[in-house]
Structures are given as C-alpha cells and as structure tokens.
Short mmCIF file of C-alpha atoms in Angstrom, two decimals:
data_model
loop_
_atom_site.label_atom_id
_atom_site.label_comp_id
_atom_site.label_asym_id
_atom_site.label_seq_id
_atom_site.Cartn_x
_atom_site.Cartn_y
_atom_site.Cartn_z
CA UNK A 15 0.00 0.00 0.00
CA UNK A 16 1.64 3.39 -1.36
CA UNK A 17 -0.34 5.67 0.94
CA UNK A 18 0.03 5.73 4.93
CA UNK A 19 -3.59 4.25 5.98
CA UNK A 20 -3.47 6.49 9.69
CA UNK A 21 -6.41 8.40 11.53
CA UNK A 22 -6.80 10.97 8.50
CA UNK A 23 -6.95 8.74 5.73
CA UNK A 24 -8.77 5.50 7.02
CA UNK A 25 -8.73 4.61 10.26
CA UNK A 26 -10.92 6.89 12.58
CA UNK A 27 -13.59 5.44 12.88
CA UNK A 28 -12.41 1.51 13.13
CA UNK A 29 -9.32 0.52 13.90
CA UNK A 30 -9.67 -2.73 12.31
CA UNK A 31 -9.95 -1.97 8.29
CA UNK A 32 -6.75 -2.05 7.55
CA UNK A 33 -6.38 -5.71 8.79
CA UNK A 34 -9.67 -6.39 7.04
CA UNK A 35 -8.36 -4.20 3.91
CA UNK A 36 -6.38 -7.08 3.19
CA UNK A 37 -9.43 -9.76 3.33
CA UNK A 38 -11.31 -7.66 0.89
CA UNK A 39 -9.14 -7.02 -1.45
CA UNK A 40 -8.03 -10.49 -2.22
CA UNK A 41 -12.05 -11.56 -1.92
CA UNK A 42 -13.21 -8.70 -4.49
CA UNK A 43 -9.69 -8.77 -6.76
CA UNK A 44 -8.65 -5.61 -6.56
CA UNK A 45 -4.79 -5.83 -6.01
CA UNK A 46 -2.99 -3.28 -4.24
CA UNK A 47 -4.25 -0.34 -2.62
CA UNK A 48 -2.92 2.58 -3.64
CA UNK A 49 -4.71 5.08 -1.24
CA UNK A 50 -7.50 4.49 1.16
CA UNK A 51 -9.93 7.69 2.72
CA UNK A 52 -12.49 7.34 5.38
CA UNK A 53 -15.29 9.61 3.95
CA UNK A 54 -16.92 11.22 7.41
CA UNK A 55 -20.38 12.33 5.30
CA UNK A 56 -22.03 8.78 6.13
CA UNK A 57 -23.91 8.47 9.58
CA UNK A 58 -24.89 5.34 9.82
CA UNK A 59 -22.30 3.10 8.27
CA UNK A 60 -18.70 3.67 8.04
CA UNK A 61 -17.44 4.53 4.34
CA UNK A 62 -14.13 4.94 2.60
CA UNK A 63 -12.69 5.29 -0.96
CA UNK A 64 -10.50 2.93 -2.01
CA UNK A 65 -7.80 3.42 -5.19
CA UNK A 66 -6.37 0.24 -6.44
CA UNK A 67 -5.06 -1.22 -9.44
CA UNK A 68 -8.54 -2.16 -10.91
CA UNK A 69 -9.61 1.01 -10.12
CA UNK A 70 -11.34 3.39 -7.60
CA UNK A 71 -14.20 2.08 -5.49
CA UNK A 72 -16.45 2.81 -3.04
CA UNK A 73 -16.28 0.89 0.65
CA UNK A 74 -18.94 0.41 3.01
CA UNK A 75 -19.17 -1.38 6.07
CA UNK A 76 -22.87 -2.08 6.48
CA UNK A 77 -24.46 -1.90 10.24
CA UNK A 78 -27.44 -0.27 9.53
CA UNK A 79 -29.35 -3.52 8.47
CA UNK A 80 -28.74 -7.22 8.71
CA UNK A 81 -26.25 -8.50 6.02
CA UNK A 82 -29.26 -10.62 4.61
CA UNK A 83 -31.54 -7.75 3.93
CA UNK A 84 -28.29 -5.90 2.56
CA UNK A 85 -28.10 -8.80 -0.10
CA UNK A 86 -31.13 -8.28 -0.98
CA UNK A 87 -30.68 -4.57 -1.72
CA UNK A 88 -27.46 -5.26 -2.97
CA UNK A 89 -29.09 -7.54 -5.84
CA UNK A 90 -32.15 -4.49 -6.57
CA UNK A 91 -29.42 -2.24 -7.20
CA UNK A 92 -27.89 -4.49 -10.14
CA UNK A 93 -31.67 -4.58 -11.47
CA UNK A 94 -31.91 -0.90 -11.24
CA UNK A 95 -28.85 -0.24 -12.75
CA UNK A 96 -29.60 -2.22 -15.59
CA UNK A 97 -33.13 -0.16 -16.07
CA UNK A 98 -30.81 2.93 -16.06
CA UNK A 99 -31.44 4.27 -12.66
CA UNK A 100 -28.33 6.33 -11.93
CA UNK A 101 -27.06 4.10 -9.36
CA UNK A 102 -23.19 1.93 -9.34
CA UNK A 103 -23.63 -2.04 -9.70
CA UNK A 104 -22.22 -3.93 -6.87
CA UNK A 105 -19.16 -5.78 -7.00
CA UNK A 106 -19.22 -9.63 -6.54
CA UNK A 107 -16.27 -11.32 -4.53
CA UNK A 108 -14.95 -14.28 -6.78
CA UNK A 109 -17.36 -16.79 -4.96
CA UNK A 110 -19.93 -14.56 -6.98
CA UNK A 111 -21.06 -12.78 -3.48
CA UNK A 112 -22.07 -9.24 -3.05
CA UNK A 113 -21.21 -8.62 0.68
CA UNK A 114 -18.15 -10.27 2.22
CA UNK A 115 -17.50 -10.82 5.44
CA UNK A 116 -14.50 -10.35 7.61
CA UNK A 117 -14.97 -11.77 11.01
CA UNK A 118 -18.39 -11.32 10.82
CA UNK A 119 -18.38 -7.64 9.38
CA UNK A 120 -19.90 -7.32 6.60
CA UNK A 121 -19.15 -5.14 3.79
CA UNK A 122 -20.14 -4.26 -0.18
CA UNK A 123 -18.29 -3.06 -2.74
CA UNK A 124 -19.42 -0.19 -5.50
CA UNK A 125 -17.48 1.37 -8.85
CA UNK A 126 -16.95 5.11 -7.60
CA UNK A 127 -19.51 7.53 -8.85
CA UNK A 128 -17.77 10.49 -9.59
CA UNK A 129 -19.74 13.96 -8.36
CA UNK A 130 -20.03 15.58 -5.17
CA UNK A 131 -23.23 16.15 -2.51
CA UNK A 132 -25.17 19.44 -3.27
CA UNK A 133 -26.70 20.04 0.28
CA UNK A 134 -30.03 22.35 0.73
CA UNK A 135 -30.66 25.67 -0.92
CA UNK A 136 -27.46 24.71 -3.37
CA UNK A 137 -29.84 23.28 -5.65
CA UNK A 138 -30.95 26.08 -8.69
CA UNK A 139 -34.76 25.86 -9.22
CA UNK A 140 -34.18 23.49 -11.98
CA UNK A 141 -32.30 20.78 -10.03
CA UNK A 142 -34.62 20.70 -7.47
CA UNK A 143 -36.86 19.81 -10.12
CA UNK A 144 -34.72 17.28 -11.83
CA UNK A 145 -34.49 15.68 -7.88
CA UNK A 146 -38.49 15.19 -8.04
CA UNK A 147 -38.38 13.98 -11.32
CA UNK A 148 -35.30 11.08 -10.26
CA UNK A 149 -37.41 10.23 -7.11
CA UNK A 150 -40.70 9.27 -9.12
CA UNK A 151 -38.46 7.28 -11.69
CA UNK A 152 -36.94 5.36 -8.75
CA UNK A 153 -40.46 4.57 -7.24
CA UNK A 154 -41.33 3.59 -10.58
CA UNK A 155 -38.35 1.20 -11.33
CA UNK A 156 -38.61 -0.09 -7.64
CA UNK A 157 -42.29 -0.88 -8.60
CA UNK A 158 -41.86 -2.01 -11.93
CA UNK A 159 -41.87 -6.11 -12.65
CA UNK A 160 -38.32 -6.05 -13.71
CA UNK A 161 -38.20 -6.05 -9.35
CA UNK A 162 -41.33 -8.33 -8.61
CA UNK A 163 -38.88 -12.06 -8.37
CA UNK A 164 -36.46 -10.08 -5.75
CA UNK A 165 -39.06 -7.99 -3.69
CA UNK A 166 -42.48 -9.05 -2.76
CA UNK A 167 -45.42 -7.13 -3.61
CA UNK A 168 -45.68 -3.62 -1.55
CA UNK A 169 -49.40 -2.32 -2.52
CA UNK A 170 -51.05 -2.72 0.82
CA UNK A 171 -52.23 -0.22 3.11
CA UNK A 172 -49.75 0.12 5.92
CA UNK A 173 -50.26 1.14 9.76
CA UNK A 174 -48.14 3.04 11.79
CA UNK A 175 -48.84 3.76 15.25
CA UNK A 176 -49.32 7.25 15.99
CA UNK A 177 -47.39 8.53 19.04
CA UNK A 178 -49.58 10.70 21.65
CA UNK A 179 -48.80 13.58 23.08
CA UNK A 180 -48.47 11.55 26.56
CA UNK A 181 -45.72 9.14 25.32
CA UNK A 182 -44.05 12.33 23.57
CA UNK A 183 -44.44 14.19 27.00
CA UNK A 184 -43.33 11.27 28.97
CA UNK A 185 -39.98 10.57 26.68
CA UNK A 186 -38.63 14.18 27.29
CA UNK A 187 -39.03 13.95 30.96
CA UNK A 188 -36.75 11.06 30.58
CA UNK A 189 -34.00 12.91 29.02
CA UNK A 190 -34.83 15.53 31.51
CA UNK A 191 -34.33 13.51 34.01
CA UNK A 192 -30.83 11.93 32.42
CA UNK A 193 -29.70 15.61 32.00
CA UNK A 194 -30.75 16.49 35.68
CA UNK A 195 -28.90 13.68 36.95
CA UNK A 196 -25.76 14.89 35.77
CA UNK A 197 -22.63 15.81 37.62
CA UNK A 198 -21.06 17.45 34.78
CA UNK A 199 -23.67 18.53 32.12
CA UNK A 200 -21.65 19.64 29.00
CA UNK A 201 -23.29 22.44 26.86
CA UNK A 202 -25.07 19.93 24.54
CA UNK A 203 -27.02 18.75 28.09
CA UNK A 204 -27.94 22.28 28.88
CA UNK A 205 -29.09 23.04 25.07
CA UNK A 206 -30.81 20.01 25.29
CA UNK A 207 -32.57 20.27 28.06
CA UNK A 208 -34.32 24.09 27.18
CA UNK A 209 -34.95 22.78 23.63
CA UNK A 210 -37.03 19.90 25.29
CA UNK A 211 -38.56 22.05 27.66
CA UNK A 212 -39.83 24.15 24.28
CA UNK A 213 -41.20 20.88 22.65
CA UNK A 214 -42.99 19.98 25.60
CA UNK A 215 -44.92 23.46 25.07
CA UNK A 216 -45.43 22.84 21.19
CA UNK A 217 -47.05 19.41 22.58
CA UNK A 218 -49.07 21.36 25.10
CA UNK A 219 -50.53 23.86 22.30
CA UNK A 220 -50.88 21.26 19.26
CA UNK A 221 -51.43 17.43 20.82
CA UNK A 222 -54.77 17.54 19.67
CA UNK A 223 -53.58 18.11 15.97
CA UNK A 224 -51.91 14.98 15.22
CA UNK A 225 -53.11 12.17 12.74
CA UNK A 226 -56.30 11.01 13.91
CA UNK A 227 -55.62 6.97 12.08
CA UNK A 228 -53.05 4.93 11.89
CA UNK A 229 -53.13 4.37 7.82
CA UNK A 230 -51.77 6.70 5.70
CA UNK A 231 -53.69 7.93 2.74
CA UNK A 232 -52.40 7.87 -0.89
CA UNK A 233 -50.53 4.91 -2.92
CA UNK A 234 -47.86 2.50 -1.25
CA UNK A 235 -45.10 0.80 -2.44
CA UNK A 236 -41.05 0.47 -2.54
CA UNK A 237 -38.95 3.31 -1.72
CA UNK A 238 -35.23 3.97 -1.49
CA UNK A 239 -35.70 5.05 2.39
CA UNK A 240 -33.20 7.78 2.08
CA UNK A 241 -33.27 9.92 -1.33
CA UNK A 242 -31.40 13.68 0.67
CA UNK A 243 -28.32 15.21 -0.35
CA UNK A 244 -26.40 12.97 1.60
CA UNK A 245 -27.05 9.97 -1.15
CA UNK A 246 -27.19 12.08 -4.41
CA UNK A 247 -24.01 13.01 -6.64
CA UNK A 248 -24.26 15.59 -8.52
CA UNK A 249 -21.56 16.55 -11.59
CA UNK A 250 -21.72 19.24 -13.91
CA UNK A 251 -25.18 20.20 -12.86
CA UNK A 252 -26.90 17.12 -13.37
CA UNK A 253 -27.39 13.93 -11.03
CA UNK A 254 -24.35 11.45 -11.51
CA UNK A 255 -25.76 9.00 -9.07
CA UNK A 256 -27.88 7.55 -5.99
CA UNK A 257 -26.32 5.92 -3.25
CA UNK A 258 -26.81 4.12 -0.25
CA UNK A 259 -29.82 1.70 -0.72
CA UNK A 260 -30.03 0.53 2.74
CA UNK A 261 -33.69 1.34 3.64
CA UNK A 262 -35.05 0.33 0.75
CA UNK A 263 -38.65 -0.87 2.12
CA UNK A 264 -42.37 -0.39 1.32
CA UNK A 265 -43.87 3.04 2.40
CA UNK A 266 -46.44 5.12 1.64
CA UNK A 267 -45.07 7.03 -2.32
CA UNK A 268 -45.88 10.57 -0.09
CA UNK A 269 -43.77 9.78 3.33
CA UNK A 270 -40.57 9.44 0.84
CA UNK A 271 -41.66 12.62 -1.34
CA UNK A 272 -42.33 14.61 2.28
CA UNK A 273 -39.17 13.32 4.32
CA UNK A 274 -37.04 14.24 0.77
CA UNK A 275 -38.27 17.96 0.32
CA UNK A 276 -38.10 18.10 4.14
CA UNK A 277 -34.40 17.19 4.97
CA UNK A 278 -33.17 18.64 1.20
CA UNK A 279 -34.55 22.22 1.49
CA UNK A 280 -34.74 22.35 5.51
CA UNK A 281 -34.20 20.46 8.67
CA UNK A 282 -30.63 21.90 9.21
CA UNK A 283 -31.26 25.29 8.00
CA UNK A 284 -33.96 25.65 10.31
CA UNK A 285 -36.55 26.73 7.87
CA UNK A 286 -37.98 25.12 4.36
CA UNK A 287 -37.78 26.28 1.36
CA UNK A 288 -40.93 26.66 -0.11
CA UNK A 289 -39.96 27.41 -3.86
CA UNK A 290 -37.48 24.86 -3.92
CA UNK A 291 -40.02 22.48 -2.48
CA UNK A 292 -42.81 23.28 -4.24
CA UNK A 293 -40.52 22.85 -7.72
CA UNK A 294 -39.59 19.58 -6.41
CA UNK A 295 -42.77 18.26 -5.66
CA UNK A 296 -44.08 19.29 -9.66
CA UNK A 297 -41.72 17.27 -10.86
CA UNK A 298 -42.03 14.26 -8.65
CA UNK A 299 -45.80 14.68 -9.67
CA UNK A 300 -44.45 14.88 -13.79
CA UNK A 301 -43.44 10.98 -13.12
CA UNK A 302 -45.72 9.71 -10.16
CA UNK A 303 -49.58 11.88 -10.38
CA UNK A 304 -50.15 11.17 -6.56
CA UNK A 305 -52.79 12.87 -5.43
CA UNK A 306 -52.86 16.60 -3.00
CA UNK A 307 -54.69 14.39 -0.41
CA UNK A 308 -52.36 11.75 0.27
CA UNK A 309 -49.17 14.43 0.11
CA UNK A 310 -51.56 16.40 2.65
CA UNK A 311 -51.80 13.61 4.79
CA UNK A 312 -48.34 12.41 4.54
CA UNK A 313 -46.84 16.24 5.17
CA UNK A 314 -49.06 16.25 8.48
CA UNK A 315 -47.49 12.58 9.38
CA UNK A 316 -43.85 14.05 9.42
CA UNK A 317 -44.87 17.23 10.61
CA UNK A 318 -46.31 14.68 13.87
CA UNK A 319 -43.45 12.50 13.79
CA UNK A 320 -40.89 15.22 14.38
CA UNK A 321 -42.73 16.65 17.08
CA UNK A 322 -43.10 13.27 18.99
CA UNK A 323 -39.69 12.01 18.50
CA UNK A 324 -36.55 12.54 19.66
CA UNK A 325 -34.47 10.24 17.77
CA UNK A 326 -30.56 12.21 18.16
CA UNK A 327 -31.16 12.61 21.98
CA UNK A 328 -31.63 8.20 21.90
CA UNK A 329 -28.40 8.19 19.83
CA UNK A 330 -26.81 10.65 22.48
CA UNK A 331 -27.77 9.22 25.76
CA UNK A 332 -29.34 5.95 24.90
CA UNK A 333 -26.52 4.82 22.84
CA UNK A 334 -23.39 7.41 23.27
CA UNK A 335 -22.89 7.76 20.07
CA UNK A 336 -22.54 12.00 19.11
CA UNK A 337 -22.06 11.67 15.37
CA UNK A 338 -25.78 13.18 15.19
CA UNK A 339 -25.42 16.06 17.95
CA UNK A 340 -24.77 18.52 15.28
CA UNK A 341 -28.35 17.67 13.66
CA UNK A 342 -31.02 18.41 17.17
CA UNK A 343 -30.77 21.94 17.54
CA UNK A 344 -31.49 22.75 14.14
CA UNK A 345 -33.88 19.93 14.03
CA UNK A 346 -35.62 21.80 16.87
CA UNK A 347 -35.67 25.20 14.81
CA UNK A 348 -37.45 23.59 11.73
CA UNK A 349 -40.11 21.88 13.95
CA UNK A 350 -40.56 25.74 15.18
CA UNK A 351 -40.43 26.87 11.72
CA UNK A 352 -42.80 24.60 10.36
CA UNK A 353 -45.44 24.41 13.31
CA UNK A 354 -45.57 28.26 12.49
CA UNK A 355 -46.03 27.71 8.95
CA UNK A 356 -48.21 24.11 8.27
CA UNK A 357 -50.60 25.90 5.90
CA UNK A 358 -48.42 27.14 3.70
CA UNK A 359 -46.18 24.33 4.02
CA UNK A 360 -48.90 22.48 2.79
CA UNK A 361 -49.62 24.48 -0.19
CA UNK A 362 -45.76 23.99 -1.36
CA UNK A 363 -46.93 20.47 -1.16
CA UNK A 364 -49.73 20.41 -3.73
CA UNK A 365 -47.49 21.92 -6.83
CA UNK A 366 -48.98 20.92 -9.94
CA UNK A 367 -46.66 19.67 -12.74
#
C-alpha cells in the first residue's frame, strides 16, 4: 500500500480496516491499494474510498441492516442499474457474493460515482426539479416487474402507530431527568434540556392536531428510504448517481416525497424552502400523479413524527454515540419553523406539474 492508511486517511472510525483491507481485497480482486480515505459524510455506516489497481471504489461497512436484507438490496441495485437508474452495480467477490465478510463484518463493494453532494438551498430551481423527477423514476423502477422475483409485492395499506402527546411528554421527561442527573452537564445537556422544555410546550398547544388513524392515505409501495443530499451526486449540474440503498422498504409514495423535500430544502437550515419544495414536488408529480390528499396527509405525518420524536437525543444518551449532535438543535428550529407555517407548508406540497 503506497499511501500511509493512519487516523486521516482511514482509520478513525475503526481501527480494524486495515487488517480487514487485506481480506477484501483479495475476496473482491482488486490488487494493491494505492490510497485508502475514510469519507466522514455517512452516519450510519462507516465509508471509505478505495484506489487500487482495478480502479477506484467505493467501501462500506454495512451496520445499519442485517447483512441478509443488505443482499437483498445489494441484488435491486444491479436490477436498477440495468433499467438505467443512476445508481453503481455492486461488486461480486470471486465466490460470486455481493457482501463479504471479515470476522463477521460485513461489507459491499461499489465502482466510484464520480460527483459531489449538493446540500439544501445549493440546488438552482431546476435541479430541485430534476431531484423530483429522479425520485418518481426510482419509485417507478422499484415498482416495476423487472423487481417483482427479488421484492415481494408492496401495494397494501400500511399502519403506523401514531405517538400521543403523553408518550411524547413522557420521553422528554426522561431525558430531563438523564440531564438532571448529571454531575457534569456539558453544553449539549444544557441546550438540550431548554430545547425539550420548548417541545414539551409545542405538545401542550398542538397534541390535539396529530393524525387522527393509523393508515396513511395515498398509494404505497417500494422506496429507497433515504433519497437527501447525503445519497445524491451531482456533476456538472446534473445527477451522476444515488447511493446508499439501505432502507429500501415499502412506504407510503408521499412519506418518501415529504421526508425528501423536508431534509433537502430544511431540517438543518432551520426553515424550508418553499420554492425549492414546491418545484420539487411538480416534478415528482411529472413521473408519479399522486394525489394533494395523500401528500396532505403524509406532510401532516412528518410534521407529527418530528414533534413526537426525539431520535438524536436516543443516539446521544441511549446509545453514546454524538455523530448526530450537530443535527437536534437545528432539528428543533425547523419543527418551530414549520409548526408556524403548516398551511403554507402544505400548499408547497400540492405543486402541480
């Protein structure tokens, strides 16, 4: 290996891939490593790009999901890239596998997609388009019967339990009470425990609001999980590629188009940007005619779920992990934002094509 593999480059998140580097590489042919990068961007899994002597590839150790159901996605992104979805086939180890296994981690193998991540407002009015327009075509290839023999059918009305204002109420005393218990509260703790005290008022003011059933309204079916600037490449103003097919799962078509415009055009700016999502949501519509309804309903869902979880404080104290610290306050400022705003949130929401 030509290139010193230290904390910088590769190693700081596991200590352990450069022992497994050498696993890999013999099990997916790639020859030597030239250089090796950890890519930090990537919450949930750890990521790195490789340069070897067959080329330049994309590394992921998977722990989000089991390694079966990463198989399975594994093999729907070799169908979607032959339907010309912009996505990177998966390599196959020389047994013909797409995940291999290193004392039981688990990891895959992609072609690098050259382009870079293009995060919130960055997007001109036309891109955000062109994003709406990609996420109906990969509903529509995820759907199509080029999919049916690896995924079962996904048509069915699903049920989600709806979190009341109680259980929300009850969960931030909890972290109240971990905060309060503290010898030492660092600033995060104090932060923390105001922004929950706010929530608990938004709770107060709009618990009566939230979805009244269980089922959401509108069509159902596979999703990627995940479509945010995170997992799109962009290069020379058009989308070079989709990444990180994890999630992929059945889910109501409007949940994916909601929690897209939602995390692209706001969550860490603290507001939503209307234009940008209403421009978005024409051209999802262009590809996929959902109806205003069931993006009503689904808008109204997320706008609920955000208020009634608390999902980066469970990472913090449940699990001590801080890679997502960075992402509550702002989190917290949208969910102000947006209470403030659900009508004309909504209205960005029913953009014709």
């Amino acid at each position: 290996m030509t290139e010193a593999m230290d904390d910088a480059s590769c190693g700081s998140r596991y200590s352990n891939i450069e022992e497994d580097l050498g696993v890999l590489c013999g099990s997916f042919g790639l020859g030597e490593v030239r250089a090796c990068r950890f890519l930090p961007n990537g919450l949930m899994n750890g990521n790195w790009r490789l340069e070897t002597a067959e080329g330049a590839f994309a590394l992921k150790r998977i722990m989000d999901v089991p390694l079966p159901l990463a198989r399975r996605n594994l093999a729907v992104l070799s169908e979607l890239a032959d339907a010309g979805v912009p996505v990177g086939r998966p390599m196959t180890t020389s047994s013909g596998k797409t995940v291999a296994e290193v004392a039981g981690r688990g990891y895959c193998l992609i072609p690098w997609l050259e382009g870079g991540h293009q995060p919130g407002t960055e997007l001109t009015l036309d891109q955000a388009a062109d994003l709406g327009v990609l996420l109906g075509q990969i509903h529509r290839s995820l759907n199509d019967e080029r999919i049916a023999r690896l995924l079962p059918p996904g048509s069915e009305p699903l049920a989600a339990p709806v979190t009341t204002p109680g259980a929300a109420h009850a969960e931030a005393d909890r972290f109240l009470a971990l905060i309060a218990g503290m010898e030492g509260p660092a600033a995060f703790d104090a932060e923390a425990a105001q922004a929950l005290g706010e929530r608990k008022v938004l709770l107060d003011k709009y618990g009566s609001e939230r979805p009244a059933t269980e089922v959401a309204a509108g069509p159902v079916g596979w999703t990627h999980g995940d479509v945010q600037h995170r997992n799109v490449l962009w290069r020379d103003g058009k989308i070079a590629g989709v990444i990180d097919w994890d999630r992929i799962r059945v889910r109501p078509f409007g949940e994916e188009v909601a929690r897209t415009a939602t995390v692209q055009f706001g969550g860490e700016d603290g507001f939503l940007d209307l234009e940008r999502t209403a421009t978005f949501v024409a051209g999802y519509r262009s590809v996929v005619p959902i109806p205003v309804p069931a993006l009503a309903d689904a808008v109204e869902r997320l706008w609920w779920k955000r208020m009634s979880d608390y999902w980066q404080l469970a990472f913090h104290y449940d699990r001590d992990d801080h890679s997502c610290d960075h992402l509550f306050l702002p989190a917290e400022r949208f969910l102000a934002w947006w209470t403030e705003r659900r009508e004309v949130v909504q209205e960005a929401f029913a953009a014709m094509p």
